[in-house]
mmCIF file of C-alpha atoms in Angstrom:
data_model
loop_
_atom_site.group_PDB
_atom_site.id
_atom_site.type_symbol
_atom_site.label_atom_id
_atom_site.label_comp_id
_atom_site.label_asym_id
_atom_site.label_seq_id
_atom_site.Cartn_x
_atom_site.Cartn_y
_atom_site.Cartn_z
ATOM 1 C CA MET A 1 67.639 190.404 112.870
ATOM 2 C CA THR A 2 70.846 189.066 113.306
ATOM 3 C CA ALA A 3 69.448 185.622 113.871
ATOM 4 C CA LEU A 4 67.517 185.882 110.617
ATOM 5 C CA ARG A 5 70.940 187.060 109.036
ATOM 6 C CA ARG A 6 72.658 183.898 110.615
ATOM 7 C CA LEU A 7 69.958 181.548 109.490
ATOM 8 C CA VAL A 8 70.293 182.939 105.806
ATOM 9 C CA ARG A 9 74.046 182.710 106.140
ATOM 10 C CA ALA A 10 74.292 179.008 107.490
ATOM 11 C CA VAL A 11 71.466 177.975 104.471
ATOM 12 C CA TRP A 12 73.622 179.859 102.016
ATOM 13 C CA ASP A 13 76.914 178.194 103.179
ATOM 14 C CA ALA A 14 75.353 174.906 102.912
ATOM 15 C CA GLY A 15 73.468 175.191 99.756
ATOM 16 C CA TRP A 16 75.593 177.487 97.326
ATOM 17 C CA ARG A 17 77.467 174.422 95.759
ATOM 18 C CA PRO A 18 74.577 172.307 95.081
ATOM 19 C CA LEU A 19 72.638 174.978 93.473
ATOM 20 C CA ALA A 20 75.641 175.899 91.268
ATOM 21 C CA VAL A 21 76.229 172.516 90.341
ATOM 22 C CA GLY A 22 72.349 172.059 89.580
ATOM 23 C CA ALA A 23 72.355 175.405 87.499
ATOM 24 C CA ALA A 24 75.450 174.535 85.607
ATOM 25 C CA VAL A 25 74.193 170.934 84.657
ATOM 26 C CA ALA A 26 70.757 172.272 83.784
ATOM 27 C CA ALA A 27 72.225 174.673 81.498
ATOM 28 C CA LEU A 28 74.559 172.362 79.830
ATOM 29 C CA ALA A 29 71.874 169.889 79.112
ATOM 30 C CA TRP A 30 69.617 172.707 77.717
ATOM 31 C CA ALA A 31 72.283 173.968 75.332
ATOM 32 C CA LEU A 32 72.772 170.477 74.245
ATOM 33 C CA GLY A 33 69.289 170.341 73.064
ATOM 34 C CA MET A 34 67.331 168.810 75.808
ATOM 35 C CA ARG A 35 63.958 170.182 76.629
ATOM 36 C CA THR A 36 63.721 172.602 79.330
ATOM 37 C CA SER A 37 61.634 170.576 81.490
ATOM 38 C CA SER A 38 63.945 167.585 81.264
ATOM 39 C CA ALA A 39 66.971 169.919 81.656
ATOM 40 C CA LEU A 40 65.507 171.525 84.999
ATOM 41 C CA VAL A 41 64.989 167.873 86.136
ATOM 42 C CA LEU A 42 68.559 166.947 85.397
ATOM 43 C CA GLY A 43 69.895 169.773 87.134
ATOM 44 C CA LEU A 44 67.552 169.203 90.274
ATOM 45 C CA ALA A 45 69.123 165.732 90.302
ATOM 46 C CA ALA A 46 72.579 166.859 90.135
ATOM 47 C CA ALA A 47 71.774 169.280 92.767
ATOM 48 C CA THR A 48 70.514 166.806 95.148
ATOM 49 C CA LEU A 49 73.303 164.478 94.619
ATOM 50 C CA THR A 50 75.962 167.392 95.102
ATOM 51 C CA ALA A 51 74.274 167.915 98.601
ATOM 52 C CA VAL A 52 74.315 164.371 99.479
ATOM 53 C CA LEU A 53 77.896 164.126 98.631
ATOM 54 C CA GLN A 54 78.870 167.285 100.511
ATOM 55 C CA ARG A 55 77.308 165.848 103.567
ATOM 56 C CA VAL A 56 79.287 162.323 103.261
ATOM 57 C CA ASP A 57 82.081 162.030 105.699
ATOM 58 C CA SER A 58 85.194 160.355 104.198
ATOM 59 C CA LEU A 59 86.531 159.193 107.594
ATOM 60 C CA PRO A 60 85.366 155.829 108.630
ATOM 61 C CA GLU A 61 83.239 155.376 111.660
ATOM 62 C CA PRO A 62 85.191 154.297 114.751
ATOM 63 C CA ARG A 63 84.314 151.028 115.957
ATOM 64 C CA PRO A 64 83.884 150.290 119.595
ATOM 65 C CA ALA A 65 86.618 148.285 121.399
ATOM 66 C CA ARG A 66 85.919 144.727 121.919
ATOM 67 C CA ARG A 67 85.245 143.531 125.198
ATOM 68 C CA VAL A 68 88.066 141.169 126.256
ATOM 69 C CA GLN A 69 86.607 138.654 128.912
ATOM 70 C CA ALA A 70 89.112 136.864 130.995
ATOM 71 C CA ALA A 71 88.798 132.913 130.912
ATOM 72 C CA ARG A 72 87.560 131.495 134.025
ATOM 73 C CA ASP A 73 87.883 127.959 135.154
ATOM 74 C CA GLY A 74 84.647 126.000 134.462
ATOM 75 C CA GLY A 75 83.334 129.112 132.413
ATOM 76 C CA ARG A 76 80.888 128.773 129.407
ATOM 77 C CA GLY A 77 83.474 128.612 126.661
ATOM 78 C CA GLU A 78 85.519 125.974 128.635
ATOM 79 C CA VAL A 79 82.493 123.701 128.951
ATOM 80 C CA LEU A 80 81.531 124.176 125.485
ATOM 81 C CA ASP A 81 85.041 123.496 124.451
ATOM 82 C CA VAL A 82 84.963 120.117 126.574
ATOM 83 C CA ALA A 83 81.354 119.193 125.299
ATOM 84 C CA TRP A 84 82.082 119.593 121.517
ATOM 85 C CA SER A 85 85.449 117.810 121.920
ATOM 86 C CA MET A 86 84.040 115.044 124.115
ATOM 87 C CA VAL A 87 83.246 112.294 121.597
ATOM 88 C CA GLY A 88 85.289 111.288 118.678
ATOM 89 C CA ARG A 89 84.383 109.843 115.234
ATOM 90 C CA ASP A 90 84.270 106.228 116.729
ATOM 91 C CA GLY A 91 81.885 107.116 119.772
ATOM 92 C CA ARG A 92 84.850 106.915 122.290
ATOM 93 C CA VAL A 93 85.892 110.036 124.356
ATOM 94 C CA THR A 94 88.602 112.144 122.987
ATOM 95 C CA GLU A 95 91.966 112.845 124.453
ATOM 96 C CA ARG A 96 90.970 116.624 124.879
ATOM 97 C CA ALA A 97 87.996 115.516 126.970
ATOM 98 C CA LEU A 98 90.227 113.063 128.903
ATOM 99 C CA ARG A 99 92.863 115.918 129.977
ATOM 100 C CA PRO A 100 90.612 117.828 132.425
ATOM 101 C CA LEU A 101 89.245 114.745 133.731
ATOM 102 C CA ARG A 102 92.889 113.408 134.734
ATOM 103 C CA ALA A 103 93.678 116.783 136.132
ATOM 104 C CA ALA A 104 90.508 116.688 138.342
ATOM 105 C CA GLY A 105 91.524 112.971 139.203
ATOM 106 C CA ALA A 106 95.107 113.982 140.060
ATOM 107 C CA ARG A 107 93.977 116.500 142.193
ATOM 108 C CA ARG A 108 91.232 114.457 144.002
ATOM 109 C CA VAL A 109 93.644 111.549 144.858
ATOM 110 C CA ALA A 110 96.195 113.946 145.783
ATOM 111 C CA ARG A 111 93.999 114.950 148.751
ATOM 112 C CA HIS A 112 94.105 111.367 149.984
ATOM 113 C CA GLY A 113 97.842 111.434 149.733
ATOM 114 C CA LEU A 114 98.361 109.515 146.229
ATOM 115 C CA ASP A 115 99.983 110.003 143.067
ATOM 116 C CA LEU A 116 97.771 109.162 139.955
ATOM 117 C CA THR A 117 100.967 108.952 137.637
ATOM 118 C CA ASP A 118 102.880 106.663 140.117
ATOM 119 C CA ASP A 119 102.710 102.963 139.065
ATOM 120 C CA ARG A 120 103.603 101.799 142.316
ATOM 121 C CA GLN A 121 100.473 103.140 143.953
ATOM 122 C CA ALA A 122 98.136 101.293 141.501
ATOM 123 C CA ASP A 123 96.929 99.086 144.071
ATOM 124 C CA ALA A 124 95.990 101.975 146.461
ATOM 125 C CA LEU A 125 94.640 103.818 143.768
ATOM 126 C CA THR A 126 92.444 100.978 142.704
ATOM 127 C CA GLY A 127 91.257 100.703 146.026
ATOM 128 C CA LEU A 128 90.305 104.284 146.351
ATOM 129 C CA LEU A 129 88.616 104.747 143.122
ATOM 130 C CA GLY A 130 87.725 101.161 141.727
ATOM 131 C CA ARG A 131 89.215 99.267 139.021
ATOM 132 C CA ARG A 132 86.794 101.000 136.443
ATOM 133 C CA ALA A 133 87.610 104.364 137.355
ATOM 134 C CA TYR A 134 91.336 103.883 137.876
ATOM 135 C CA GLY A 135 91.519 102.241 134.347
ATOM 136 C CA THR A 136 89.948 105.368 132.730
ATOM 137 C CA LEU A 137 92.152 107.719 134.480
ATOM 138 C CA ALA A 138 95.417 105.690 133.855
ATOM 139 C CA ARG A 139 94.631 104.761 130.304
ATOM 140 C CA ARG A 140 97.146 106.650 127.977
ATOM 141 C CA GLY A 141 96.559 104.919 124.469
ATOM 142 C CA HIS A 142 93.879 103.564 122.139
ATOM 143 C CA PRO A 143 91.259 102.571 122.378
ATOM 144 C CA THR A 144 90.200 105.533 124.460
ATOM 145 C CA PRO A 145 87.366 105.263 127.135
ATOM 146 C CA THR A 146 83.700 105.232 126.349
ATOM 147 C CA ILE A 147 81.287 107.807 127.591
ATOM 148 C CA GLY A 148 79.837 105.331 130.230
ATOM 149 C CA ASP A 149 83.383 105.051 131.581
ATOM 150 C CA LEU A 150 83.805 108.899 131.666
ATOM 151 C CA THR A 151 80.725 109.307 133.123
ATOM 152 C CA HIS A 152 81.342 106.448 135.897
ATOM 153 C CA THR A 153 84.794 108.254 136.533
ATOM 154 C CA LEU A 154 82.962 111.733 137.129
ATOM 155 C CA GLY A 155 80.677 110.195 139.468
ATOM 156 C CA VAL A 156 83.483 108.306 141.613
ATOM 157 C CA LEU A 157 85.446 111.391 141.778
ATOM 158 C CA GLU A 158 82.683 113.454 142.768
ATOM 159 C CA ARG A 159 81.765 111.029 145.671
ATOM 160 C CA LEU A 160 85.535 111.109 146.557
ATOM 161 C CA GLY A 161 85.154 114.532 148.068
ATOM 162 C CA ALA A 162 87.897 116.488 149.489
ATOM 163 C CA THR A 163 88.033 114.458 153.066
ATOM 164 C CA ARG A 164 90.983 112.546 153.709
ATOM 165 C CA SER A 165 89.348 109.596 155.474
ATOM 166 C CA ARG A 166 86.699 107.471 154.329
ATOM 167 C CA THR A 167 85.274 104.278 155.851
ATOM 168 C CA ALA A 168 84.244 102.710 152.666
ATOM 169 C CA ALA A 169 85.646 102.935 149.165
ATOM 170 C CA PRO A 170 83.512 105.285 146.853
ATOM 171 C CA HIS A 171 82.559 102.484 144.454
ATOM 172 C CA ASP A 172 81.119 100.309 147.202
ATOM 173 C CA PRO A 173 77.393 100.493 147.707
ATOM 174 C CA PRO A 174 76.242 101.757 151.204
ATOM 175 C CA ALA A 175 75.091 99.414 153.745
ATOM 176 C CA ALA A 176 71.190 99.104 153.889
ATOM 177 C CA ASP A 177 70.889 100.401 157.305
ATOM 178 C CA ALA A 178 73.637 103.228 157.120
ATOM 179 C CA ARG A 179 72.536 106.891 156.320
ATOM 180 C CA PRO A 180 74.321 108.473 153.532
ATOM 181 C CA ASP A 181 77.239 110.667 154.196
ATOM 182 C CA PRO A 182 76.167 114.156 153.893
ATOM 183 C CA ASP A 183 77.838 116.103 151.085
ATOM 184 C CA PRO A 184 81.206 117.120 151.972
ATOM 185 C CA ARG A 185 80.768 120.509 150.417
ATOM 186 C CA SER A 186 77.626 121.072 152.861
ATOM 187 C CA PRO A 187 78.057 123.464 155.628
ATOM 188 C CA ARG A 188 77.027 120.494 158.283
#
């Protein structure tokens, strides 16, 4: 019997306000001259609205915390930034796209004991990289290099590798009878 009383008590606690408001609205509407059936429908609508408003929580829902991802070198966001900023309005590479290329080029030539920013080493850098790639990396004004120059320079820097001694410059074609060097990153 106590479970039934608790249930009745819970229903009464949840429903007495909507019932009171519905009865008051229906009585007022009937007293003002509305037909009985219309006054009851209006009272039922008022009771329903009161029940809904009683259940509405005034506190906003907590939003989950946004995940902050640490930016990694070469990550998707960095690649997208470089891709979107690669070509300017005139069809040439933008300065924003040249910055990471110059940084990579400076690291690659530093492994060979050269400094990309030192003009006194221009002949040695031209011998190591080739005239077109060195011109792309050393150019500091307009007009900026073309996409072809950028692609060529990327290929030269990739072929340059991390080793310090090379028998041939990376821009020279290999001899017909020579086997190609294995990739410097390969485990062999």
